[in-house]
Amino acid sequence: MSQTEGYPYKTISELYNHPIAEEKVMTKGWVRTRRTTRTVSFVELVDGTTLRSLQIVLPHEKISQERIEAEIHTGASLAVSGILMLTPTRAQPFELIAEDYILYGPADPQSYPLQKKNHSLEFLREISHLRVRTRTFQAIFRIRGGISFAIHKYFQERGFVYVHTPILTPSDCEGAGQLFQVTTLPLYRVPMHPDGRVAYEKDFFGKPAYLTVSGQLEGELLAMGLGKIYTFGPTFRAEPSHTPRHLAEFWMIEPEMAFYDLDMTIDLAEDFIRHLVIYSLTHFEEELAFLQERYEKNLLNELNSIKEENFLRLSYTEAIEVLQRSGRSFQYPVEWGCDLQAEHERYLVEEYARRPVVIYNYPKHIKAFYMRQNEDGKTVAAFDVLFPRVGEVIGGSQREERYDKLIARMQELNMDLFSYQSYLDTRRYGSVPHSGFGLGLERVLLFLTGMTNVRDVIPFFRAAGQMA
Ligand code: 4AD
Ligand code: MG
C-alpha cells in the first residue's frame, strides 16, 4: 500500500469506542457488501470485534472503479487507509473516506456461499467453517467465550480450585454405556484370547480405555483434598439420539464440594446460573439485542425474569403428582418410577411453573450409582435443573459417602468394583458428605442466546452421524 505510514491500525470496535474526527487510520476486515455509484463505492466492512460494521467510502477519483469492481466482493478481506469523518446526522455515526486499500484475499462472488441476505441456520450448519463470518455466529461465539470467562470468575471468586481431570478414562462415570472406546489395537485384526475375549493387555494402556463422559469421579477425588473444585472441559457421549439438545462432544462444568449437602448444592446451582444470566445481560447487550431481533422475540424478557424469580423446587414425587393432576394425555404415561420425558419437563416448566424448576429426590433405579441413598430406601439425593425452551441444563447430586452403602449399590448394579478402587478408597479414608453437579455449557447457551439447536452454539459440532 502506498500510504501505510502515518495510518495507525485500529479495529472497528476501537473506532466506535473512541471516534476521532478527521483522524487518519487504517482498519482491516471483511467486506459484507459493496454498492457502487457513478462517483463513489460504499463498502460495509466488518472485523469481528463488534457486531457493527464500518461504512467505507471509496471515491472513484482516488481509487479506480474498475479496480474496485474487480476486487471488492462480499467476503473479500481488505486493509483500508483513510480519514475518519463524523456523520452525526446519518444512520451510522461516522465513515472512513478511503485513500487507498490493500486486497488481502479476494472472494469469488460466483462461489462464495454467503450473501447479504439472512441464511437459514440449517444452511449455515453445512458451512460451519464460514458461518463465523455472519453476525449471528459472531454474537453467539462472543457470548460463549464471555460466559466461559464468567464461569471461571464465578468459581475462582468463591474459592473453588480449577482442576484438570483426564479425558482418557477406564470407567463409565454415568453408567449409561455411552462411551467412545479409544484403542490402538488394529481393527482389521483384533487380538483375541482363545475364549473369545479381546486381548486388552496388548492395547495401549493394557486395558480398555474410553473418552470420559464426565470429570466427576476424578473431581470427587480432588475435592477430598482441595475442598471445593470445579472442572471445565470437553466430555464425550456416544449418544445415538438425533435431537437438538444432544452432542457427542460437549463442554461441561462440574463443581464438587466437600461438606455440601443437597440443599446447599441446589442453592449454589441456582445462584450460579442466575449469575451467568446477569453477566450476559450486562456484558452482551449488543449481541442479545441482535439475537432477540433476529431469532427469539422474548429473549430479554426471559433472561430478565431469571434475575427476579426463584426457581420452583419440587420433589420428584410432587412432580409426578402435578403431572398426574394435569389432566394431560402425555405420549409417555406418568407413574411413580418413570423417567421424566421431555414432554413432562416442558409441562412442568412452561405451563405449571412458568419459570425454571428444580426436581430432586429421584427414584434410585433411574439415576447413577454414586448418588446418595435417602432414608426411604427408594430415592436418591439427586437433582436436575430444568429450563424453559431447553429442558435439563444441570444434573447433580449429593454423593454416597458411606462405604458399605456404596459397595452394596455397585454390587446390585453388577459393577466391576476393581476398576473403581481409587474411588472407593475415598470412602475408606476420611470420607465426608459431599455433592456436586454438572452444567452443560451448550444447554445454558441455548437459553442465553435464544438458539434452539445445540449445533448452533458450539463452533464445530460433533453429533451422531455428523462431524462439522
Ligand atoms: O446429567 P448428566 O449426565 O450428569 C453428569 O454427567 C454428572 N456426572 C454431573 C455431576 O454431577 N458432576 O450431565 C450433566 C449435564 C446435563 O444436565 C446437560 O446439561 C449436559 O450435561 N449434557 C449434555 N449436553 C449436550 N449433549 C449431551 N449429549 C449431553 N448430555 C448431558
Ligand atoms: Mg442428567
Coordinates of C-alpha atoms and ligand atoms in Angstrom, one line a residue:
M1 CA 0.0 0.0 0.0
S2 CA 1.2 3.4 -0.8
Q3 CA 0.1 5.1 2.4
T4 CA 0.6 2.9 5.4
E5 CA 2.9 5.3 7.2
G6 CA 1.0 7.6 9.5
Y7 CA -2.2 5.5 9.3
P8 CA -2.2 3.6 12.6
Y9 CA -4.2 0.4 12.6
K10 CA -7.5 0.5 14.6
T11 CA -10.2 -2.2 14.9
I12 CA -13.8 -1.3 14.2
S13 CA -14.7 -1.5 17.8
E14 CA -11.9 0.8 18.7
L15 CA -13.3 3.3 16.2
Y16 CA -16.7 3.0 17.7
N17 CA -15.4 3.3 21.3
H18 CA -13.5 6.4 20.5
P19 CA -14.1 8.1 17.2
I20 CA -11.8 11.0 16.4
A21 CA -12.9 13.4 13.7
E22 CA -10.6 13.6 10.7
E23 CA -8.2 11.1 12.2
K24 CA -6.0 9.2 9.7
V25 CA -6.5 5.5 10.4
M26 CA -6.1 2.1 8.8
T27 CA -8.7 -0.6 9.5
K28 CA -8.9 -4.2 8.4
G29 CA -11.7 -6.6 7.9
W30 CA -14.0 -8.5 5.6
V31 CA -16.5 -7.0 3.1
R32 CA -20.1 -7.5 3.9
T33 CA -21.5 -5.6 1.0
R34 CA -20.4 -3.2 -1.7
R35 CA -22.5 -0.7 -3.6
T36 CA -21.1 1.3 -6.5
T37 CA -22.5 4.5 -7.9
R38 CA -21.0 6.6 -10.6
T39 CA -18.6 8.6 -8.5
V40 CA -18.1 6.5 -5.3
S41 CA -18.4 3.0 -4.0
F42 CA -19.6 2.2 -0.5
V43 CA -18.3 -0.8 1.4
E44 CA -19.7 -2.2 4.6
L45 CA -16.7 -3.7 6.4
V46 CA -16.8 -6.0 9.5
D47 CA -13.9 -7.3 11.5
G48 CA -15.4 -9.4 14.3
T49 CA -14.5 -7.0 17.1
T50 CA -18.1 -5.7 17.2
L51 CA -21.3 -6.6 15.5
R52 CA -21.4 -3.2 14.0
S53 CA -19.9 -2.5 10.6
L54 CA -17.9 0.4 9.3
Q55 CA -19.0 2.3 6.3
I56 CA -16.2 2.9 3.9
V57 CA -16.5 5.4 1.1
L58 CA -14.2 4.9 -1.9
P59 CA -14.1 7.9 -4.2
H60 CA -13.5 6.7 -7.8
E61 CA -11.3 9.7 -8.4
K62 CA -8.8 8.3 -5.9
I63 CA -9.4 4.6 -6.5
S64 CA -10.5 3.4 -9.9
Q65 CA -13.9 2.0 -10.3
E66 CA -12.5 -0.9 -12.4
R67 CA -10.2 -2.0 -9.7
I68 CA -13.0 -1.8 -7.1
E69 CA -15.4 -3.8 -9.2
A70 CA -12.8 -6.4 -10.0
E71 CA -11.5 -6.9 -6.4
I72 CA -14.1 -5.9 -3.8
H73 CA -16.8 -8.5 -3.4
T74 CA -18.7 -9.9 -0.4
G75 CA -16.3 -12.0 1.7
A76 CA -13.0 -10.4 0.5
S77 CA -10.6 -9.1 3.1
L78 CA -9.1 -5.7 3.0
A79 CA -6.9 -3.2 4.8
V80 CA -8.2 0.3 4.2
S81 CA -6.4 3.5 5.0
G82 CA -8.2 6.8 5.0
I83 CA -9.7 9.6 7.1
L84 CA -12.5 9.2 9.6
M85 CA -15.4 11.6 9.0
L86 CA -18.0 12.0 11.6
T87 CA -21.5 12.0 10.2
P88 CA -23.8 12.6 13.1
T89 CA -26.9 13.2 11.0
R90 CA -26.8 9.9 9.2
A91 CA -27.7 6.4 10.3
Q92 CA -24.0 5.5 11.0
P93 CA -22.1 7.9 13.3
F94 CA -19.0 8.1 11.0
E95 CA -17.5 6.8 7.8
L96 CA -14.0 6.2 6.6
I97 CA -13.1 8.1 3.4
A98 CA -10.6 5.8 1.8
E99 CA -7.4 7.0 0.3
D100 CA -6.2 3.5 -0.7
Y101 CA -6.6 -0.1 0.2
I102 CA -4.8 -3.5 0.1
L103 CA -6.7 -6.6 -1.0
Y104 CA -5.6 -9.3 1.3
G105 CA -7.7 -12.1 0.0
P106 CA -10.3 -12.0 -2.8
A107 CA -13.6 -13.9 -2.6
D108 CA -15.0 -15.1 -5.8
P109 CA -18.6 -13.9 -6.0
Q110 CA -19.6 -16.9 -8.1
S111 CA -18.6 -19.5 -5.5
Y112 CA -18.6 -17.6 -2.1
P113 CA -21.6 -19.1 -0.3
L114 CA -22.5 -16.2 2.0
Q115 CA -24.6 -13.3 0.7
K116 CA -26.0 -10.3 2.3
K117 CA -29.4 -12.0 2.8
N118 CA -30.1 -13.9 6.0
H119 CA -29.2 -17.5 5.5
S120 CA -31.1 -20.3 7.4
L121 CA -29.3 -21.8 10.4
E122 CA -29.6 -25.2 8.7
F123 CA -27.8 -23.9 5.6
L124 CA -25.1 -22.4 7.8
R125 CA -24.6 -25.7 9.7
E126 CA -23.4 -27.1 6.4
I127 CA -20.6 -24.5 6.2
S128 CA -19.5 -24.3 9.8
H129 CA -16.1 -23.1 8.7
L130 CA -17.7 -20.0 7.2
R131 CA -20.7 -19.3 9.4
V132 CA -18.5 -17.4 11.9
R133 CA -18.5 -14.7 9.2
T134 CA -22.1 -14.0 10.0
R135 CA -23.2 -11.6 12.7
T136 CA -25.4 -14.4 14.2
F137 CA -22.4 -16.6 14.9
Q138 CA -20.2 -13.7 15.9
A139 CA -22.8 -12.8 18.5
I140 CA -23.1 -16.5 19.7
F141 CA -19.4 -17.2 19.9
R142 CA -18.7 -13.9 21.6
I143 CA -21.3 -14.8 24.3
R144 CA -19.8 -18.4 24.5
G145 CA -16.3 -17.0 25.1
G146 CA -17.5 -14.4 27.6
I147 CA -19.7 -16.9 29.5
S148 CA -16.7 -19.3 29.8
F149 CA -14.8 -16.5 31.4
A150 CA -17.7 -15.6 33.7
I151 CA -17.8 -19.3 34.8
H152 CA -14.2 -19.3 35.8
K153 CA -14.6 -15.9 37.5
Y154 CA -17.6 -17.1 39.5
F155 CA -15.9 -20.1 40.9
Q156 CA -12.5 -18.5 41.4
E157 CA -14.0 -15.7 43.4
R158 CA -15.7 -18.2 45.7
G159 CA -12.6 -20.3 46.5
F160 CA -13.1 -23.2 44.1
V161 CA -9.9 -24.7 42.6
Y162 CA -10.0 -25.3 38.8
V163 CA -8.8 -28.8 38.3
H164 CA -8.0 -30.7 35.1
T165 CA -9.5 -34.2 35.1
P166 CA -8.4 -36.7 32.4
I167 CA -10.2 -37.2 29.1
L168 CA -9.0 -40.8 28.7
T169 CA -10.5 -42.9 31.4
P170 CA -11.0 -46.6 32.2
S171 CA -14.5 -46.2 33.7
D172 CA -18.1 -45.2 32.8
C173 CA -19.0 -42.5 35.3
E174 CA -22.7 -42.3 34.5
G175 CA -23.1 -46.0 33.9
A176 CA -25.2 -45.3 30.8
G177 CA -22.9 -47.1 28.5
Q178 CA -22.5 -44.2 26.1
L179 CA -18.7 -44.5 25.9
F180 CA -16.5 -43.9 22.9
Q181 CA -13.8 -46.5 23.1
V182 CA -10.2 -45.5 22.4
T183 CA -7.8 -48.1 21.2
T184 CA -4.6 -48.7 19.2
L185 CA -5.5 -52.3 18.5
P186 CA -5.7 -53.0 14.8
L187 CA -9.5 -53.0 14.0
Y188 CA -8.9 -55.3 11.0
R189 CA -7.4 -58.0 13.2
V190 CA -8.2 -57.5 16.8
P191 CA -6.0 -59.9 19.0
M192 CA -8.2 -62.3 20.9
H193 CA -7.9 -64.9 23.6
P194 CA -8.9 -68.4 22.7
D195 CA -12.1 -68.0 24.7
G196 CA -13.2 -65.0 22.6
R197 CA -12.2 -62.2 24.9
V198 CA -10.2 -59.2 23.4
A199 CA -6.6 -59.3 24.4
Y200 CA -6.6 -55.9 26.0
E201 CA -3.2 -56.5 27.5
K202 CA -1.9 -55.7 24.0
D203 CA -3.8 -52.5 23.8
F204 CA -2.1 -49.1 24.5
F205 CA -2.9 -49.0 28.2
G206 CA -3.1 -52.7 28.8
K207 CA -6.8 -52.4 29.5
P208 CA -9.8 -50.8 27.8
A209 CA -9.9 -47.0 27.6
Y210 CA -12.6 -44.6 26.8
L211 CA -13.2 -40.9 26.3
T212 CA -14.7 -39.5 29.5
V213 CA -18.4 -38.8 29.8
S214 CA -17.8 -36.7 32.9
G215 CA -14.9 -35.5 35.1
Q216 CA -16.9 -36.1 38.2
L217 CA -15.3 -39.2 39.6
E218 CA -11.8 -37.6 39.5
G219 CA -13.4 -34.3 40.6
E220 CA -14.6 -36.1 43.7
L221 CA -11.1 -37.5 44.5
L222 CA -9.7 -34.0 44.2
A223 CA -12.4 -32.4 46.3
M224 CA -11.4 -34.8 49.1
G225 CA -8.2 -32.8 49.4
L226 CA -8.9 -29.4 48.0
G227 CA -12.4 -28.9 49.4
K228 CA -14.1 -27.1 46.6
I229 CA -13.1 -27.8 43.0
Y230 CA -14.5 -27.3 39.5
T231 CA -13.8 -28.8 36.1
F232 CA -14.5 -27.2 32.8
G233 CA -13.7 -29.2 29.8
P234 CA -15.0 -31.3 26.9
T235 CA -16.9 -34.5 27.6
F236 CA -17.9 -37.2 25.1
R237 CA -21.0 -39.3 24.8
A238 CA -21.8 -41.8 22.1
E239 CA -25.4 -40.6 22.3
P240 CA -27.2 -42.0 19.3
S241 CA -30.2 -39.6 19.6
H242 CA -30.6 -37.1 16.8
T243 CA -32.1 -34.3 18.9
P244 CA -31.5 -30.6 19.0
R245 CA -30.2 -31.0 22.6
H246 CA -27.5 -33.7 22.3
L247 CA -24.0 -33.5 21.1
A248 CA -21.4 -36.3 21.1
E249 CA -18.7 -33.8 22.3
F250 CA -19.9 -31.1 24.6
W251 CA -18.5 -28.9 27.3
M252 CA -19.4 -29.4 30.9
I253 CA -18.7 -27.5 34.1
E254 CA -18.6 -29.7 37.2
P255 CA -18.2 -28.2 40.6
E256 CA -17.7 -30.7 43.5
M257 CA -17.8 -29.6 47.1
A258 CA -16.7 -31.4 50.3
F259 CA -19.1 -30.9 53.2
Y260 CA -22.0 -29.7 51.0
D261 CA -25.4 -31.4 51.2
L262 CA -28.1 -31.5 48.6
D263 CA -29.8 -28.2 49.6
M264 CA -26.5 -26.3 49.7
T265 CA -25.7 -27.6 46.3
I266 CA -29.1 -26.7 44.8
D267 CA -28.6 -23.2 46.2
L268 CA -25.2 -23.0 44.6
A269 CA -26.6 -24.2 41.2
E270 CA -29.3 -21.6 41.3
D271 CA -27.1 -18.7 42.3
F272 CA -24.5 -19.8 39.6
I273 CA -27.0 -19.8 36.7
R274 CA -28.5 -16.5 37.8
H275 CA -25.1 -15.1 37.9
L276 CA -24.4 -16.2 34.3
V277 CA -27.7 -14.7 33.1
I278 CA -26.9 -11.3 34.8
Y279 CA -23.4 -11.4 33.3
S280 CA -24.8 -11.9 29.8
L281 CA -27.3 -9.1 30.3
T282 CA -24.6 -6.7 31.4
H283 CA -21.8 -7.7 29.1
F284 CA -23.6 -8.7 25.9
E285 CA -26.3 -6.0 25.4
E286 CA -25.5 -5.6 21.7
E287 CA -25.4 -9.3 21.0
L288 CA -28.6 -10.1 22.9
A289 CA -30.5 -7.3 21.2
F290 CA -29.4 -8.7 17.8
L291 CA -30.3 -12.3 18.7
Q292 CA -33.7 -11.1 20.1
E293 CA -34.5 -9.2 16.9
R294 CA -33.5 -12.0 14.6
Y295 CA -34.5 -15.2 16.5
E296 CA -36.2 -15.2 19.9
K297 CA -38.5 -12.2 20.4
N298 CA -38.9 -12.9 24.1
L299 CA -35.2 -13.3 24.9
L300 CA -34.6 -10.3 27.1
N301 CA -37.8 -10.8 29.0
E302 CA -36.9 -14.4 29.7
L303 CA -33.4 -13.5 30.8
N304 CA -34.6 -10.7 33.0
S305 CA -37.2 -12.9 34.6
I306 CA -34.4 -15.2 35.9
K307 CA -33.0 -12.2 37.8
E308 CA -36.1 -11.8 39.9
E309 CA -37.8 -15.1 40.4
N310 CA -36.6 -18.1 42.4
F311 CA -36.6 -21.5 40.8
L312 CA -39.5 -23.7 41.8
R313 CA -38.3 -26.7 43.8
L314 CA -40.4 -29.9 43.6
S315 CA -39.5 -33.3 44.8
Y316 CA -39.8 -36.0 42.1
T317 CA -42.8 -37.4 43.9
E318 CA -44.5 -34.0 43.9
A319 CA -43.7 -33.6 40.2
I320 CA -45.3 -36.9 39.4
E321 CA -48.4 -35.8 41.3
V322 CA -48.5 -32.5 39.4
L323 CA -48.3 -34.3 36.1
Q324 CA -51.0 -36.8 37.0
R325 CA -53.3 -34.0 38.1
S326 CA -52.7 -32.0 34.9
G327 CA -55.3 -33.8 33.0
R328 CA -52.9 -34.1 30.1
S329 CA -52.6 -37.2 28.0
F330 CA -48.9 -37.5 27.6
Q331 CA -47.3 -39.7 25.0
Y332 CA -45.3 -41.4 27.8
P333 CA -47.5 -42.4 30.7
V334 CA -46.8 -40.9 34.1
E335 CA -46.4 -43.1 37.1
W336 CA -44.1 -43.0 40.1
G337 CA -40.7 -44.5 39.0
C338 CA -40.8 -43.4 35.4
D339 CA -38.0 -41.3 33.9
L340 CA -39.3 -37.8 33.1
Q341 CA -39.5 -37.3 29.4
A342 CA -39.1 -34.0 27.5
E343 CA -42.9 -33.6 27.3
H344 CA -43.2 -33.9 31.1
E345 CA -40.4 -31.5 31.7
R346 CA -41.9 -29.0 29.3
Y347 CA -45.2 -29.1 31.0
L348 CA -43.7 -28.6 34.4
V349 CA -41.5 -25.7 33.4
E350 CA -43.5 -23.9 30.7
E351 CA -47.1 -24.4 31.9
Y352 CA -47.1 -25.4 35.5
A353 CA -44.3 -23.3 37.0
R354 CA -43.6 -20.8 34.2
R355 CA -40.0 -20.5 35.5
P356 CA -37.1 -22.8 36.0
V357 CA -37.8 -25.9 38.1
V358 CA -35.5 -27.9 40.3
I359 CA -36.6 -31.5 40.7
Y360 CA -34.9 -33.5 43.5
N361 CA -35.0 -36.9 45.2
Y362 CA -35.4 -39.1 42.1
P363 CA -36.1 -42.9 42.2
K364 CA -32.8 -44.5 42.6
H365 CA -33.2 -47.0 39.8
I366 CA -33.2 -44.3 37.1
K367 CA -30.1 -42.5 38.5
A368 CA -26.4 -43.2 38.6
F369 CA -24.7 -45.5 41.2
Y370 CA -22.9 -42.7 43.1
M371 CA -25.9 -40.8 44.3
R372 CA -26.6 -40.7 48.0
Q373 CA -29.4 -43.1 49.0
N374 CA -32.2 -41.5 51.0
E375 CA -33.7 -43.0 54.2
D376 CA -36.9 -44.1 52.3
G377 CA -34.9 -46.8 50.5
K378 CA -36.4 -45.8 47.2
T379 CA -35.0 -42.4 46.3
V380 CA -31.5 -40.8 45.9
A381 CA -30.5 -37.2 46.7
A382 CA -30.3 -36.2 43.1
F383 CA -31.5 -33.0 41.4
D384 CA -32.0 -31.7 37.9
V385 CA -32.5 -28.1 36.9
L386 CA -35.0 -27.7 34.1
F387 CA -35.2 -24.5 32.0
P388 CA -37.9 -23.1 29.7
R389 CA -37.2 -23.8 26.0
V390 CA -34.2 -26.0 26.8
G391 CA -35.1 -28.7 29.4
E392 CA -32.4 -30.1 31.6
V393 CA -29.4 -27.8 32.0
I394 CA -27.9 -29.2 35.2
G395 CA -27.8 -32.7 36.7
G396 CA -26.3 -33.2 40.1
S397 CA -26.5 -34.9 43.5
Q398 CA -25.2 -35.5 46.9
R399 CA -22.8 -38.4 46.6
E400 CA -22.9 -41.7 48.6
E401 CA -20.1 -41.2 51.0
R402 CA -20.9 -44.3 53.1
Y403 CA -18.6 -47.1 52.1
D404 CA -21.0 -50.0 52.8
K405 CA -23.9 -48.4 51.1
L406 CA -21.9 -47.5 48.0
I407 CA -20.4 -51.0 47.7
A408 CA -23.9 -52.5 48.1
R409 CA -25.3 -50.3 45.4
M410 CA -22.5 -51.1 43.0
Q411 CA -22.8 -54.8 43.6
E412 CA -26.6 -54.5 42.9
L413 CA -25.7 -52.9 39.6
N414 CA -23.1 -55.6 38.8
M415 CA -20.3 -53.1 38.5
D416 CA -16.7 -54.1 38.4
L417 CA -15.5 -52.9 41.8
F418 CA -11.9 -53.5 40.8
S419 CA -11.9 -50.6 38.3
Y420 CA -13.3 -48.2 40.9
Q421 CA -10.6 -48.9 43.6
S422 CA -9.4 -45.3 43.9
Y423 CA -13.0 -44.0 44.1
L424 CA -13.8 -46.5 46.8
D425 CA -10.7 -45.5 48.7
T426 CA -12.0 -42.0 49.3
R427 CA -14.8 -43.7 51.2
R428 CA -12.4 -45.8 53.2
Y429 CA -10.1 -42.9 54.3
G430 CA -11.6 -39.8 55.7
S431 CA -14.8 -39.9 53.8
V432 CA -17.1 -36.8 54.1
P433 CA -20.5 -35.8 52.9
H434 CA -20.0 -34.1 49.5
S435 CA -22.0 -33.0 46.5
G436 CA -21.7 -31.6 43.0
F437 CA -23.4 -31.0 39.7
G438 CA -22.7 -30.8 36.0
L439 CA -23.8 -27.8 33.9
G440 CA -23.9 -28.4 30.1
L441 CA -22.4 -25.3 28.5
E442 CA -24.3 -25.7 25.3
R443 CA -27.6 -26.2 27.0
V444 CA -27.2 -23.0 29.1
L445 CA -26.1 -21.2 25.9
L446 CA -29.3 -22.2 24.2
F447 CA -31.1 -20.4 26.9
L448 CA -28.8 -17.4 26.9
T449 CA -28.7 -16.9 23.1
G450 CA -32.3 -17.9 22.1
M451 CA -31.0 -20.6 19.8
T452 CA -32.9 -23.9 19.6
N453 CA -30.2 -26.3 18.5
V454 CA -27.0 -27.1 20.3
R455 CA -25.2 -27.4 17.0
D456 CA -25.5 -23.7 16.7
V457 CA -23.8 -22.7 20.0
I458 CA -20.5 -24.7 19.5
P459 CA -18.1 -23.7 16.7
F460 CA -17.7 -27.2 15.3
F461 CA -20.3 -29.7 16.3
R462 CA -19.9 -33.4 16.7
A463 CA -23.2 -35.3 16.9
A464 CA -24.4 -38.8 15.8
G465 CA -23.6 -39.1 12.1
Q466 CA -22.3 -35.6 11.9
M467 CA -18.9 -34.0 12.2
A468 CA -19.0 -30.4 11.2
Ligands
4AD1 O1 -26.9 -35.1 33.9 P1 -25.5 -35.5 33.5 O2 -25.4 -36.8 32.7 O3 -24.7 -35.5 34.8 C1 -23.4 -35.9 34.9 O4 -22.6 -36.1 34.0 C2 -22.8 -35.8 36.3 N1 -21.6 -36.5 36.4 C3 -22.6 -34.3 36.7 C4 -22.1 -34.1 38.1 O5 -22.9 -34.4 39.0 N2 -20.9 -33.7 38.2 O6 -24.9 -34.3 32.6 C5 -24.8 -33.0 33.1 C6 -25.3 -32.0 32.1 C7 -26.8 -32.2 31.7 O7 -27.7 -31.6 32.7 C8 -26.8 -31.5 30.4 O8 -26.9 -30.1 30.6 C9 -25.4 -31.8 29.8 O9 -24.6 -32.1 30.9 N3 -25.5 -32.9 28.9 C10 -25.4 -32.7 27.5 N4 -25.2 -31.6 26.7 C11 -25.2 -31.8 25.4 N5 -25.2 -33.0 24.8 C12 -25.3 -34.1 25.5 N6 -25.3 -35.3 24.9 C13 -25.4 -34.0 27.0 N7 -25.5 -34.9 28.0 C14 -25.6 -34.2 29.1
MG2 MG -28.9 -35.7 33.6

